[in-house]
Amino acid sequence: MGGRPRGGRRGRPSGRLCLSFHRVETILTIMAAALWGGGTGVLIPRPAYRFSVPLEEPWRSACPDGHPLTGTGGGWLGRARCAAGDTYGPSTLSATAATAIVCTLLAAVIGLRPELVVWLLLAPTAVLLATVDFAAHRLPDVLTLPLAAALLFLLAVAAVLPGSGGSWTWALLGSGIFGACFLILFLLSKGIGFGDVKLALVLGAVLGWYGWATVLVGTFAGYLFAALYGIGLMLAGRADRTSRIPFGPFLLAGTLAGVLLGSQPF
């Protein structure tokens, strides 16, 4: 008498079990994303080295010692290590760490939504593009244009799956409008390269997926990061007001910030 009804406790173990399962699922997803990022990041230095050439030159086909780059994927896939054992290109550790961190953040924030797979597939190429732009001030067409088409296709698939957190229609509109805006900036300003215009097709789709507020946040963040980088270079005496800096890496970083913030309901 006076005690709690027996039925009052029946729902608790089940609820706790579901909560524990969700936590385990989340942890496993984050771990898998980190492993994916680390595994793909190891492969970035070789294509980054091959792509990082002046605009008028062909892609590199040999290592710095002159050994031909052969193997899987026509020599594009594999570790950045020549026949003599020397490494070349950007730091493997930096590329691996950057890709793993990006993938981990995406998994931790997005969770088990269908678009997470799309973002994880996009992440290694995004790090590759940023690396090449920093090294050679270019964003190769063979990466940006196919990436835009593939991204819209993958988002169309994600949109019809249960639990998706965005809109394919807004992604398509974001790609077109973002690309058009950057085309206008390219025609009116010397600070934007045509590679940035083509990259904008990709980033507009990513940001547009979560709505126009995310587009604004991602764009603002990209310009802010670029401005802070430029100011830092000037304070260090490594640049002046007329110096040009690669814009692609900061657009990509701003897009990541926009996705991490825009994917969360407030």
XYZ file of N, CA and C in Angstrom:
798
model
N 0.840 -1.195 0.000
C 0.000 0.000 0.000
C 0.875 1.244 0.000
N 0.428 2.225 -0.722
C 1.175 3.473 -0.757
C 2.411 3.419 -1.617
N 2.791 2.203 -2.119
C 3.985 2.109 -2.963
C 3.690 2.521 -4.391
N 4.758 2.599 -5.204
C 4.596 2.954 -6.602
C 3.942 1.810 -7.360
N 3.110 2.119 -8.316
C 2.516 1.063 -9.136
C 3.614 0.302 -9.863
N 3.424 -0.995 -9.947
C 4.430 -1.819 -10.602
C 4.661 -1.421 -12.051
N 3.607 -0.977 -12.692
C 3.741 -0.614 -14.109
C 4.539 0.641 -14.334
N 4.812 1.424 -13.256
C 5.502 2.696 -13.438
C 6.941 2.538 -13.836
N 7.548 1.377 -13.600
C 8.963 1.210 -13.909
C 9.206 0.446 -15.205
N 8.157 -0.047 -15.786
C 8.349 -0.937 -16.921
C 9.006 -0.251 -18.114
N 8.731 1.042 -18.327
C 9.272 1.722 -19.500
C 10.713 2.150 -19.342
N 11.226 2.186 -18.107
C 12.557 2.743 -17.889
C 13.687 1.908 -18.469
N 13.754 0.605 -18.213
C 14.860 -0.173 -18.775
C 14.910 -0.099 -20.290
N 13.739 -0.133 -20.919
C 13.701 -0.061 -22.377
C 14.223 1.283 -22.863
N 13.821 2.374 -22.177
C 14.286 3.699 -22.566
C 15.784 3.844 -22.400
N 16.294 3.322 -21.284
C 17.737 3.392 -21.053
C 18.496 2.563 -22.081
N 17.922 1.417 -22.436
C 18.565 0.559 -23.426
C 18.633 1.252 -24.775
N 17.536 1.917 -25.153
C 17.522 2.647 -26.428
C 18.538 3.781 -26.419
N 18.625 4.478 -25.269
C 19.580 5.575 -25.155
C 21.007 5.066 -25.255
N 21.292 3.952 -24.589
C 22.635 3.376 -24.643
C 22.973 2.918 -26.055
N 22.006 2.298 -26.718
C 22.237 1.848 -28.091
C 22.516 3.035 -29.005
N 21.787 4.133 -28.800
C 21.997 5.326 -29.622
C 23.395 5.893 -29.402
N 23.850 5.888 -28.153
C 25.189 6.401 -27.865
C 26.258 5.534 -28.518
N 26.090 4.227 -28.415
C 27.046 3.314 -29.043
C 27.051 3.511 -30.553
N 25.871 3.660 -31.121
C 25.740 3.873 -32.563
C 26.448 5.157 -32.983
N 26.274 6.210 -32.182
C 26.917 7.487 -32.483
C 28.435 7.379 -32.403
N 28.917 6.723 -31.360
C 30.367 6.565 -31.189
C 30.962 5.760 -32.338
N 30.287 4.682 -32.722
C 30.782 3.859 -33.828
C 30.789 4.640 -35.136
N 29.775 5.468 -35.330
C 29.721 6.295 -36.542
C 30.880 7.278 -36.584
N 31.150 7.918 -35.459
C 32.256 8.875 -35.391
C 33.589 8.176 -35.621
N 33.757 7.008 -35.022
C 35.003 6.260 -35.202
C 35.182 5.835 -36.659
N 34.099 5.369 -37.280
C 34.178 4.958 -38.684
C 34.510 6.148 -39.579
N 33.920 7.304 -39.274
C 34.202 8.507 -40.063
C 35.658 8.930 -39.912
N 36.178 8.851 -38.688
C 37.579 9.211 -38.456
C 38.516 8.272 -39.214
N 38.205 6.982 -39.203
C 39.025 6.014 -39.933
C 38.954 6.262 -41.437
N 37.762 6.575 -41.924
C 37.606 6.898 -43.344
C 38.446 8.127 -43.705
N 38.363 9.154 -42.872
C 39.134 10.362 -43.135
C 40.630 10.106 -43.106
N 41.077 9.341 -42.113
C 42.500 9.034 -42.030
C 42.977 8.181 -43.193
N 42.163 7.189 -43.569
C 42.553 6.298 -44.660
C 42.616 6.996 -46.003
N 41.662 7.883 -46.264
C 41.676 8.616 -47.533
C 42.681 9.760 -47.506
N 42.899 10.334 -46.321
C 43.855 11.434 -46.216
C 45.271 11.021 -46.557
N 45.615 9.765 -46.281
C 46.947 9.254 -46.614
C 47.201 9.321 -48.117
N 46.133 9.221 -48.907
C 46.275 9.179 -50.364
C 46.281 10.564 -51.009
N 46.077 11.617 -50.240
C 45.969 12.960 -50.812
C 47.294 13.522 -51.332
N 48.434 13.340 -50.653
C 49.669 13.996 -51.108
C 50.072 13.685 -52.548
N 49.873 12.451 -53.016
C 50.305 12.138 -54.385
C 49.515 12.924 -55.430
N 48.168 12.873 -55.451
C 47.464 13.698 -56.437
C 47.672 15.191 -56.208
N 47.844 15.607 -54.951
C 48.106 17.023 -54.692
C 49.417 17.452 -55.348
N 50.428 16.614 -55.247
C 51.715 16.900 -55.891
C 51.553 16.965 -57.405
N 50.799 16.053 -57.982
C 50.642 16.003 -59.429
C 49.829 17.187 -59.955
N 48.837 17.612 -59.193
C 47.987 18.724 -59.626
C 48.628 20.097 -59.393
N 49.583 20.189 -58.493
C 50.117 21.491 -58.074
C 51.176 22.008 -59.043
N 50.723 22.412 -60.220
C 51.606 22.971 -61.244
C 50.980 24.260 -61.767
N 51.782 25.147 -62.361
C 51.222 26.361 -62.963
C 50.166 26.033 -64.013
N 49.321 26.988 -64.277
C 48.150 26.771 -65.119
C 48.495 26.249 -66.504
N 49.601 26.706 -67.067
C 49.933 26.334 -68.444
C 50.700 25.019 -68.543
N 51.046 24.414 -67.427
C 51.837 23.187 -67.461
C 50.961 21.947 -67.293
N 51.373 20.802 -67.879
C 50.619 19.552 -67.688
C 50.826 19.012 -66.282
N 49.931 18.106 -65.873
C 50.076 17.500 -64.550
C 51.398 16.748 -64.464
N 51.986 16.739 -63.297
C 53.251 16.035 -63.111
C 53.064 14.531 -63.326
N 54.034 13.937 -63.976
C 53.978 12.497 -64.245
C 55.166 11.751 -63.648
N 56.029 12.470 -62.922
C 57.202 11.844 -62.309
C 57.454 12.482 -60.955
N 58.112 11.746 -60.083
C 58.464 12.274 -58.770
C 59.621 13.263 -58.923
N 59.988 13.999 -57.873
C 61.079 14.969 -57.989
C 62.400 14.371 -58.468
N 62.609 13.073 -58.247
C 63.841 12.422 -58.706
C 63.747 11.918 -60.139
N 62.592 12.131 -60.776
C 62.433 11.735 -62.170
C 61.848 10.361 -62.393
N 61.489 9.646 -61.335
C 60.894 8.321 -61.506
C 59.432 8.464 -61.941
N 59.001 7.753 -62.977
C 57.606 7.839 -63.437
C 56.634 7.411 -62.337
N 55.512 8.116 -62.267
C 54.478 7.781 -61.290
C 53.522 6.784 -61.932
N 53.642 5.553 -61.535
C 52.815 4.486 -62.086
C 52.082 3.785 -60.952
N 51.216 2.861 -61.344
C 50.506 2.089 -60.334
C 49.009 2.244 -60.460
N 48.317 2.080 -59.354
C 46.859 2.104 -59.332
C 46.317 3.438 -59.824
N 45.275 3.352 -60.657
C 44.643 4.572 -61.146
C 45.546 5.411 -62.015
N 46.412 4.763 -62.787
C 47.308 5.515 -63.651
C 48.350 6.313 -62.891
N 48.669 5.865 -61.686
C 49.678 6.556 -60.892
C 49.132 7.665 -60.017
N 47.798 7.792 -59.963
C 47.201 8.851 -59.148
C 46.941 8.392 -57.717
N 46.800 7.099 -57.518
C 46.503 6.575 -56.188
C 47.739 5.913 -55.595
N 47.920 6.107 -54.306
C 49.057 5.500 -53.629
C 49.769 6.501 -52.748
N 50.728 6.010 -51.996
C 51.511 6.864 -51.118
C 52.444 7.747 -51.934
N 52.716 8.932 -51.412
C 53.623 9.867 -52.088
C 55.062 9.514 -51.727
N 55.535 8.428 -52.308
C 56.881 7.942 -52.030
C 57.476 7.424 -53.334
N 58.653 7.939 -53.704
C 59.256 7.549 -54.973
C 59.995 6.220 -54.822
N 60.536 5.741 -55.945
C 61.192 4.432 -55.948
C 62.391 4.388 -55.011
N 63.029 5.535 -54.803
C 64.193 5.577 -53.916
C 63.805 5.605 -52.441
N 62.505 5.728 -52.176
C 62.030 5.736 -50.794
C 61.775 7.111 -50.224
N 62.121 8.168 -50.970
C 61.908 9.532 -50.486
C 60.447 9.941 -50.673
N 59.933 10.707 -49.729
C 58.572 11.220 -49.849
C 58.586 12.546 -50.606
N 57.458 12.906 -51.155
C 57.338 14.160 -51.896
C 55.934 14.708 -51.704
N 55.741 15.938 -52.159
C 54.430 16.558 -52.041
C 54.163 17.082 -50.641
N 52.927 17.468 -50.378
C 52.572 17.989 -49.053
C 52.702 16.921 -47.976
N 52.718 17.362 -46.751
C 52.887 16.458 -45.617
C 51.748 15.437 -45.537
N 52.113 14.168 -45.501
C 51.102 13.117 -45.362
C 50.398 13.215 -44.019
N 51.158 13.540 -42.976
C 50.569 13.659 -41.645
C 49.529 14.773 -41.607
N 49.853 15.914 -42.210
C 48.915 17.040 -42.204
C 47.649 16.713 -42.984
N 47.814 16.110 -44.167
C 46.654 15.762 -44.986
C 45.779 14.730 -44.289
N 46.420 13.750 -43.668
C 45.674 12.706 -42.969
C 44.927 13.278 -41.773
N 45.620 14.104 -40.995
C 44.998 14.692 -39.808
C 43.842 15.611 -40.195
N 44.045 16.439 -41.223
C 42.996 17.373 -41.636
C 41.746 16.631 -42.095
N 41.929 15.602 -42.916
C 40.777 14.857 -43.424
C 40.075 14.104 -42.302
N 40.846 13.519 -41.399
C 40.248 12.795 -40.276
C 39.463 13.734 -39.370
N 39.996 14.925 -39.122
C 39.306 15.892 -38.260
C 38.006 16.352 -38.906
N 38.060 16.660 -40.197
C 36.855 17.103 -40.904
C 35.774 16.025 -40.849
N 36.149 14.790 -41.140
C 35.171 13.696 -41.139
C 34.625 13.439 -39.742
N 35.472 13.546 -38.737
C 35.028 13.343 -37.360
C 34.022 14.408 -36.946
N 34.313 15.660 -37.276
C 33.392 16.748 -36.946
C 32.047 16.561 -37.637
N 32.090 16.188 -38.901
C 30.846 15.989 -39.642
C 30.004 14.880 -39.017
N 30.640 13.769 -38.679
C 29.903 12.655 -38.089
C 29.349 13.020 -36.719
N 30.126 13.757 -35.932
C 29.689 14.121 -34.586
C 28.502 15.075 -34.618
N 28.462 15.947 -35.612
C 27.406 16.963 -35.672
C 26.204 16.493 -36.489
N 26.448 15.891 -37.637
C 25.346 15.488 -38.522
C 24.630 14.258 -37.989
N 25.386 13.317 -37.442
C 24.774 12.086 -36.972
C 24.409 11.164 -38.123
N 23.524 10.230 -37.853
C 23.178 9.210 -38.846
C 22.091 9.690 -39.806
N 22.361 10.789 -40.466
C 21.466 11.247 -41.527
C 22.027 10.783 -42.871
N 21.179 10.617 -43.865
C 21.670 10.141 -45.168
C 22.740 11.035 -45.782
N 22.633 12.361 -45.560
C 23.603 13.254 -46.190
C 24.998 13.126 -45.600
N 25.122 12.489 -44.428
C 26.454 12.307 -43.851
C 27.354 11.531 -44.806
N 26.805 10.514 -45.460
C 27.598 9.733 -46.414
C 28.095 10.629 -47.545
N 27.246 11.538 -47.999
C 27.634 12.456 -49.076
C 28.768 13.358 -48.616
N 28.637 13.916 -47.417
C 29.682 14.821 -46.910
C 30.996 14.078 -46.704
N 30.924 12.832 -46.243
C 32.154 12.066 -46.028
C 32.833 11.727 -47.351
N 32.047 11.465 -48.386
C 32.632 11.226 -49.705
C 33.251 12.499 -50.272
N 32.664 13.631 -49.941
C 33.147 14.917 -50.437
C 34.416 15.379 -49.720
N 34.555 15.041 -48.449
C 35.619 15.596 -47.605
C 37.031 15.391 -48.156
N 37.436 14.183 -48.579
C 38.813 14.024 -49.080
C 39.110 14.894 -50.298
N 38.143 15.009 -51.206
C 38.358 15.852 -52.381
C 38.441 17.317 -51.989
N 37.663 17.717 -50.985
C 37.726 19.097 -50.509
C 39.104 19.413 -49.933
N 39.652 18.497 -49.149
C 41.001 18.701 -48.599
C 42.026 18.729 -49.728
N 41.852 17.878 -50.725
C 42.754 17.873 -51.877
C 42.701 19.208 -52.614
N 41.505 19.724 -52.851
C 41.365 21.010 -53.536
C 42.019 22.137 -52.743
N 41.809 22.144 -51.436
C 42.418 23.180 -50.604
C 43.938 23.094 -50.658
N 44.464 21.880 -50.635
C 45.915 21.685 -50.671
C 46.504 22.182 -51.987
N 45.857 21.845 -53.094
C 46.347 22.261 -54.411
C 46.257 23.774 -54.566
N 45.166 24.366 -54.097
C 45.002 25.813 -54.234
C 46.048 26.565 -53.422
N 46.360 26.070 -52.245
C 47.414 26.692 -51.445
C 48.767 26.595 -52.151
N 49.016 25.458 -52.790
C 50.330 25.229 -53.400
C 50.487 25.917 -54.744
N 49.428 25.929 -55.557
C 49.569 26.399 -56.940
C 48.558 27.460 -57.343
N 47.693 27.890 -56.430
C 46.668 28.892 -56.736
C 45.804 28.459 -57.923
N 45.357 27.223 -57.887
C 44.451 26.747 -58.927
C 43.550 25.658 -58.366
N 42.374 25.540 -58.981
C 41.396 24.517 -58.613
C 41.078 23.737 -59.886
N 41.656 22.560 -60.058
C 41.548 21.835 -61.332
C 40.107 21.538 -61.749
N 39.830 21.785 -63.034
C 38.497 21.506 -63.568
C 38.136 20.032 -63.459
N 39.136 19.164 -63.565
C 38.852 17.725 -63.518
C 38.338 17.298 -62.147
N 38.476 18.176 -61.161
C 37.942 17.891 -59.834
C 36.637 18.645 -59.579
N 36.608 19.936 -59.878
C 35.458 20.757 -59.489
C 34.198 20.448 -60.291
N 34.311 20.343 -61.602
C 33.111 20.155 -62.425
C 32.466 18.782 -62.224
N 33.228 17.672 -62.283
C 32.593 16.378 -61.984
C 32.062 16.306 -60.555
N 32.750 16.986 -59.636
C 32.315 16.963 -58.242
C 30.949 17.623 -58.084
N 30.719 18.719 -58.799
C 29.426 19.403 -58.719
C 28.302 18.492 -59.206
N 28.524 17.813 -60.337
C 27.502 16.915 -60.878
C 27.264 15.725 -59.954
N 28.346 15.126 -59.460
C 28.215 13.965 -58.574
C 27.523 14.345 -57.271
N 27.834 15.529 -56.766
C 27.243 15.970 -55.505
C 25.734 16.127 -55.627
N 25.279 16.755 -56.696
C 23.841 16.943 -56.880
C 23.132 15.601 -57.043
N 23.772 14.664 -57.716
C 23.176 13.334 -57.863
C 23.066 12.640 -56.505
N 24.140 12.676 -55.723
C 24.135 12.009 -54.423
C 23.136 12.658 -53.464
N 23.009 13.973 -53.529
C 22.038 14.648 -52.670
C 20.607 14.323 -53.094
N 20.408 14.100 -54.393
C 19.080 13.685 -54.853
C 18.708 12.331 -54.260
N 19.692 11.443 -54.166
C 19.451 10.140 -53.543
C 19.193 10.308 -52.049
N 20.015 11.135 -51.389
C 19.857 11.345 -49.948
C 18.500 11.960 -49.619
N 17.990 12.806 -50.517
C 16.739 13.517 -50.248
C 15.539 12.583 -50.159
N 15.590 11.451 -50.853
C 14.440 10.536 -50.849
C 14.547 9.488 -49.743
N 15.649 9.481 -49.025
C 15.819 8.524 -47.935
C 15.243 9.098 -46.644
N 14.711 8.251 -45.778
C 14.144 8.753 -44.521
C 15.218 9.346 -43.613
N 14.860 10.440 -42.967
C 15.769 11.052 -42.004
C 16.691 12.105 -42.564
N 16.588 12.412 -43.856
C 17.472 13.432 -44.428
C 17.147 14.791 -43.824
N 18.172 15.630 -43.711
C 17.984 16.900 -43.018
C 17.965 18.116 -43.909
N 17.825 17.928 -45.227
C 17.868 19.072 -46.125
C 16.931 18.922 -47.297
N 17.119 19.801 -48.279
C 16.249 19.833 -49.451
C 17.099 19.829 -50.717
N 16.801 18.886 -51.625
C 17.543 18.836 -52.882
C 17.224 20.043 -53.754
N 15.996 20.511 -53.700
C 15.618 21.691 -54.491
C 16.440 22.902 -54.084
N 16.586 23.103 -52.773
C 17.387 24.225 -52.289
C 18.859 24.027 -52.625
N 19.313 22.786 -52.621
C 20.703 22.516 -53.001
C 20.941 22.890 -54.461
N 19.999 22.539 -55.325
C 20.123 22.865 -56.746
C 20.101 24.377 -56.952
N 19.164 25.049 -56.283
C 19.092 26.507 -56.394
C 20.349 27.157 -55.811
N 20.816 26.624 -54.690
C 22.019 27.173 -54.076
C 23.215 27.057 -54.994
N 23.339 25.929 -55.675
C 24.449 25.731 -56.604
C 24.396 26.752 -57.734
N 23.220 26.916 -58.328
C 23.091 27.842 -59.447
C 23.292 29.290 -59.047
N 22.667 29.694 -57.949
C 22.751 31.099 -57.528
C 24.146 31.432 -57.011
N 24.724 30.527 -56.223
C 26.073 30.754 -55.699
C 27.075 30.845 -56.849
N 26.936 29.946 -57.816
C 27.825 29.987 -58.974
C 27.654 31.264 -59.772
N 26.402 31.713 -59.956
C 26.146 32.940 -60.707
C 26.725 34.160 -59.992
N 26.585 34.199 -58.674
C 27.134 35.322 -57.904
C 28.656 35.383 -58.027
N 29.294 34.231 -57.967
C 30.751 34.223 -58.081
C 31.198 34.520 -59.507
N 30.383 34.175 -60.486
C 30.712 34.537 -61.861
C 30.692 36.054 -62.020
N 29.710 36.704 -61.419
C 29.640 38.168 -61.467
C 30.853 38.774 -60.764
N 31.200 38.219 -59.601
C 32.380 38.712 -58.885
C 33.649 38.512 -59.711
N 33.728 37.394 -60.413
C 34.889 37.119 -61.262
C 35.007 38.157 -62.375
N 33.874 38.545 -62.941
C 33.883 39.512 -64.031
C 34.173 40.927 -63.544
N 33.832 41.208 -62.287
C 33.981 42.566 -61.769
C 35.211 42.760 -60.899
N 35.779 41.656 -60.400
C 36.866 41.770 -59.429
C 38.052 40.922 -59.849
N 39.250 41.363 -59.470
C 40.466 40.600 -59.746
C 40.799 39.621 -58.622
N 40.034 39.661 -57.550
C 40.340 38.807 -56.413
C 39.747 37.413 -56.507
N 38.908 37.174 -57.515
C 38.250 35.884 -57.683
C 38.757 35.228 -58.958
N 39.174 33.974 -58.861
C 39.594 33.225 -60.037
C 38.431 32.427 -60.599
N 38.570 31.992 -61.852
C 37.479 31.229 -62.459
C 37.332 29.861 -61.798
N 38.415 29.358 -61.215
C 38.307 28.119 -60.452
C 37.389 28.279 -59.250
N 37.402 29.467 -58.636
C 36.508 29.732 -57.513
C 35.050 29.708 -57.961
N 34.804 30.164 -59.188
C 33.442 30.152 -59.726
C 32.932 28.718 -59.834
N 33.771 27.840 -60.365
C 33.361 26.438 -60.515
C 33.254 25.740 -59.162
N 34.125 26.106 -58.235
C 34.009 25.551 -56.883
C 32.717 26.011 -56.220
N 32.276 27.226 -56.548
C 31.047 27.758 -55.962
C 29.833 26.907 -56.322
N 29.858 26.241 -57.474
C 28.761 25.344 -57.835
C 28.638 24.208 -56.826
N 29.785 23.723 -56.371
C 29.809 22.640 -55.381
C 29.357 23.153 -54.019
N 29.969 24.245 -53.590
C 29.716 24.740 -52.241
C 28.306 25.302 -52.101
N 27.779 25.875 -53.182
C 26.404 26.362 -53.138
C 25.413 25.235 -52.917
N 25.688 24.075 -53.518
C 24.814 22.913 -53.317
C 24.896 22.417 -51.879
N 26.115 22.380 -51.333
C 26.293 21.906 -49.956
C 25.562 22.822 -48.977
N 25.795 24.118 -49.103
C 25.174 25.067 -48.179
C 23.671 25.176 -48.417
N 23.274 25.178 -49.691
C 21.857 25.299 -50.009
C 21.029 24.144 -49.484
N 21.634 22.991 -49.317
C 20.929 21.818 -48.791
C 20.231 22.130 -47.473
N 20.864 22.952 -46.642
C 20.298 23.282 -45.335
C 19.565 24.621 -45.317
N 19.468 25.310 -46.452
C 18.683 26.538 -46.499
C 19.536 27.783 -46.671
N 18.851 28.894 -46.904
C 19.553 30.141 -47.232
C 20.310 30.719 -46.056
N 19.836 30.478 -44.842
C 20.583 30.961 -43.677
C 21.964 30.319 -43.631
N 22.030 29.041 -43.977
C 23.316 28.342 -43.997
C 24.208 28.876 -45.111
N 23.610 29.225 -46.245
C 24.384 29.831 -47.337
C 25.039 31.123 -46.868
N 24.273 31.947 -46.163
C 24.811 33.220 -45.676
C 25.908 32.997 -44.637
N 25.680 32.065 -43.724
C 26.679 31.788 -42.685
C 27.968 31.262 -43.307
N 27.844 30.303 -44.223
C 29.024 29.725 -44.855
C 29.798 30.735 -45.682
N 29.073 31.601 -46.398
C 29.735 32.625 -47.208
C 30.467 33.630 -46.325
N 29.784 34.090 -45.284
C 30.414 35.045 -44.363
C 31.652 34.434 -43.711
N 31.540 33.179 -43.290
C 32.676 32.517 -42.638
C 33.855 32.400 -43.597
N 33.589 32.070 -44.857
C 34.665 31.952 -45.833
C 35.411 33.261 -46.029
N 34.662 34.353 -46.182
C 35.295 35.663 -46.340
C 36.031 36.073 -45.066
N 35.455 35.744 -43.917
C 36.107 36.085 -42.649
C 37.433 35.350 -42.506
N 37.437 34.055 -42.797
C 38.674 33.277 -42.692
C 39.741 33.818 -43.644
N 39.329 34.164 -44.869
C 40.284 34.700 -45.839
C 40.845 36.037 -45.368
N 39.979 36.881 -44.810
C 40.431 38.186 -44.326
C 41.413 38.033 -43.169
N 41.110 37.138 -42.246
C 42.008 36.928 -41.107
C 43.357 36.386 -41.569
N 43.329 35.494 -42.551
C 44.578 34.950 -43.086
C 45.397 36.052 -43.751
N 44.736 36.891 -44.549
C 45.434 37.983 -45.214
C 46.018 38.978 -44.226
N 45.255 39.303 -43.194
C 45.756 40.226 -42.168
C 46.960 39.619 -41.452
N 46.876 38.324 -41.175
C 47.998 37.649 -40.523
C 49.264 37.701 -41.367
N 49.116 37.500 -42.685
C 50.275 37.574 -43.576
C 50.872 38.978 -43.594
N 50.012 39.994 -43.609
C 50.515 41.373 -43.628
C 51.217 41.724 -42.321
N 50.665 41.279 -41.207
C 51.304 41.549 -39.919
C 52.657 40.853 -39.813
N 52.768 39.700 -40.486
C 54.034 38.963 -40.472
C 55.011 39.476 -41.523
N 54.588 40.458 -42.317
C 55.453 41.015 -43.348
C 55.610 40.126 -44.566
N 54.703 39.169 -44.756
C 54.810 38.236 -45.876
C 53.883 38.594 -47.024
N 53.125 39.672 -46.886
C 52.210 40.093 -47.949
C 51.868 41.555 -47.744
N 51.335 42.170 -48.804
C 50.836 43.539 -48.695
C 49.420 43.582 -49.254
N 48.867 44.786 -49.389
C 47.471 44.921 -49.806
C 47.241 44.452 -51.235
N 48.297 44.383 -52.037
C 48.145 43.964 -53.432
C 48.393 42.471 -53.635
N 48.820 41.774 -52.599
C 49.128 40.346 -52.727
C 47.843 39.541 -52.916
N 47.949 38.473 -53.684
C 46.814 37.583 -53.901
C 46.978 36.329 -53.050
N 45.894 35.895 -52.481
C 45.911 34.673 -51.680
C 44.906 33.694 -52.281
N 45.127 32.404 -52.098
C 44.148 31.425 -52.594
C 42.848 31.542 -51.811
N 41.742 31.629 -52.529
C 40.448 31.823 -51.887
C 39.729 30.499 -51.636
N 40.046 29.486 -52.456
C 39.354 28.208 -52.353
C 39.398 27.572 -50.976
N 40.575 27.499 -50.330
C 40.621 26.865 -49.007
C 39.708 27.525 -47.988
N 39.554 28.838 -48.088
C 38.729 29.545 -47.111
C 37.243 29.411 -47.435
N 36.919 29.318 -48.724
C 35.538 29.003 -49.094
C 35.153 27.618 -48.578
N 36.079 26.681 -48.703
C 35.822 25.325 -48.219
C 35.683 25.303 -46.701
N 36.559 26.027 -46.004
C 36.473 26.078 -44.540
C 35.185 26.759 -44.097
N 34.797 27.815 -44.803
C 33.542 28.488 -44.478
C 32.343 27.589 -44.708
N 32.399 26.787 -45.763
C 31.313 25.848 -46.035
C 31.210 24.807 -44.930
N 32.354 24.320 -44.465
C 32.338 23.373 -43.347
C 31.694 24.010 -42.122
N 32.069 25.246 -41.828
C 31.474 25.943 -40.684
C 29.967 26.107 -40.873
N 29.556 26.446 -42.098
C 28.134 26.605 -42.372
C 27.367 25.314 -42.185
N 27.936 24.206 -42.641
C 27.273 22.903 -42.495
C 27.174 22.512 -41.023
N 28.253 22.698 -40.282
C 28.245 22.315 -38.868
C 27.224 23.125 -38.071
N 27.061 24.395 -38.441
C 26.098 25.238 -37.737
C 24.688 25.094 -38.311
N 24.600 25.048 -39.633
C 23.288 25.040 -40.277
C 22.546 23.733 -40.171
N 23.259 22.653 -39.890
C 22.598 21.352 -39.796
C 21.894 21.150 -38.464
N 22.107 22.079 -37.525
C 21.519 21.930 -36.201
C 20.278 22.799 -36.058
N 19.181 22.245 -35.562
C 17.987 23.062 -35.329
C 18.181 23.961 -34.117
N 17.854 25.228 -34.274
C 17.981 26.171 -33.158
C 16.614 26.736 -32.811
